[in-house]
C-alpha angles and dihedrals in degrees: 000000000000115000122216112268117264129214127207141156097240128020117198117197109204128024100221119123095285090050094048092049093047092048092048092051092050092049090048087055090057099259129137112242138196121193120197129187134169093228132078116267091259086082097059106142094035121210094345090071089063095047131104087240095236115172131192113227129170121223093348125175088250090056094046093050089056093049095254113150108207133162141178090253094053092046092049090049089053095044096050093040088052097043097052093201106199109148133089088237089060090081096098095035090056091051090048089050091056091046092049093048090054089049092050091048099046126011106016101080095042091047091054094044089055087057091053099258114147132189137224107251097231112079116215126226108222127171094018094183106205094208129097126305092270095046132088124302145054113293090204137017111281104154106117114188116217113237097244093026117226097345088051093057093043095047103078093045093046090049092052091050093047091048090052088049091052089049092053095245096109136039126204116203115190121194092031110132115192113223099167140022111224116232135188119189091339094312120116107232102175141300144277133201152123130316108220125213116273114270133197092195114142125238112304095003114127113257131204125267095213109145117221102165148341137251143195127201125187116206139174089222132016124201119198110209099152100136131231141295107265094117092055107073093181091057091044089055093046091054095039109129123234090230088070093051124237117341114258117264089218128032136163123227126247096184135051120272092255089072087090108135091239093142093058097083090040092056091042091056089057091054101263114153114229112200136181094022089156092062111092141152120226127162128233097202096072123144129189111258109242088206103038126194101185131025113291090002111190132184126211121229111225095209132198117225103265108077116103109239116213130180120233091278095050099258116139116245116252128255125312097013096105125141110291097007111097119000100185094036088057092045091052092049094048091051088063092059096071093237133098096217142054137182143243116208116193147137134259088253090058096046091050093055105028112032118095122161120223119240139063094258091053093056107054092163095058095033093049092041088232108162096186093051090045093055091047096047099040102035105019130091119279134025119307113269097255091047091049089051089058091047089053100040110011117117091217100054126095118185119185140154099234138029097248091055091044093053091047089052091049092050090051092062120087108282091015092116088079090067118108104215094200092051091052091051092047092051096047096043092046091051092049092054089062094060101076096077129058086228125056146164090228104103095203093055090046090052094049090050087050091048090058090061085072108081095219093055094045091049102049114349114048125056121221106268109263142150109279090214093053103120091218089063095050169149099080119238133199123188124196108220128207136191106265118202116226129139143024110219094191129060147132110348110241137177123233090279092057092250112153112241133214121232089266092056100253118129119252105234112241097012127107134166134203142171123015091340087069096040085260087297137349095013096294119011091173098054109204098337140031127225092213126247085057102096097067089038091050090054091050095049100041092043091051092048095047095045093050094044094048091050093047092052094059 
């Protein structure tokens, strides 16, 4: 069945956070908008709905109340030291980085507050670095958790879009998969594609690709906000960079299956210039979800700094590759070991204080804005409910009363035969001997003592230093960790108006890009590494820019 062609002012391809923001901005400017997406409407909000809702702010009231001294200059030093921009095509990404830093320092928080978005008062310290001042990492805590997590950040933008839909100013078309961008004399004038069969699949659940019709939409401006490639392991492996070693033979998936990169060749055919495709962001603290939603569903542990990190053979990772310090540095190191997994070894006392799981569904206290549950789960005795569920049911968790039994349990898991039991014992016992003094040569213990000088870490994120083998801190816990696919850091090259560029640098009339499809701005605003809290924020900023610019151009 072929539907009659539609006409609109602005066409938005993809209804993730960047798409919702862009559509809302265009509607606010008085334009008619159509949003299309290949999924059923249950997925409105895209990946952001599943997120922890972390946002990167600079010198926020939350930081100041906790005694954190931050500044634009310090944040820019961290961003550029982290990004490592070193290519000619980094010209626009560097400009986007400066623009985003100004946004995060000035308007971003107030803009969100006006929309009713609130923030958890304790600021998290992600990507701590552990190198010199000019190296990777955040010098200070900047990870602000949205009150309501991912659904809380999606809600005001979804509400604005749905109100515009009710008013007849916006149309949402689920199950519309774009297969071509329409062009006339080099100008993008809309899109065409397949209508997929209706689906009742719930949020995140894979839906069919059965084609039942076709569509065409003409538009004065088209915004591509179709996300990245993390759900497509074959594409991840094809784009895997040599600097990160060989791609893993086995990975788990941190995004739904619809994050498949299918719009990349479509945008390419219209002349869009994809850059930095070899820059990507995957986590190394992934665990198999005991209650999966999508195929290969993995969850990331957001660890505090105390767990001992061992490679597959039982050798402790080198300085400064501690939990929560350098995601890609750790990934690159682990790819040299010849194994696709590694291990955390820790105590019950550590897991109670330091383990948080990423994702809105893994944080019912914050997502549900439940203060009583929050106090119980973050400050009470015992592991938080979602963490305890993984301890009880997760395939990657081993819980035992003594080290011999723990090692035997680790060796019983797939791949565990690579573990050298004597090396594990040597590493844990040696680490424990360093605990008795306030001073130490063990850099990880020194860093966790330093972390506790920050009130937020001492309150809810860093356990009191103790011997892991102390029976009073037990039982002992081991967690098998996998590579978890997540984000594309490259994308469609765009100028500061979000206009998609050709390989020669000239804008493609009528075509814009936002969100992960544009590398969160410019084709790679993060460079090689992200500071965390910057993916959701990058969707907000690039979606706002593209929506406003597209509307203004009509």
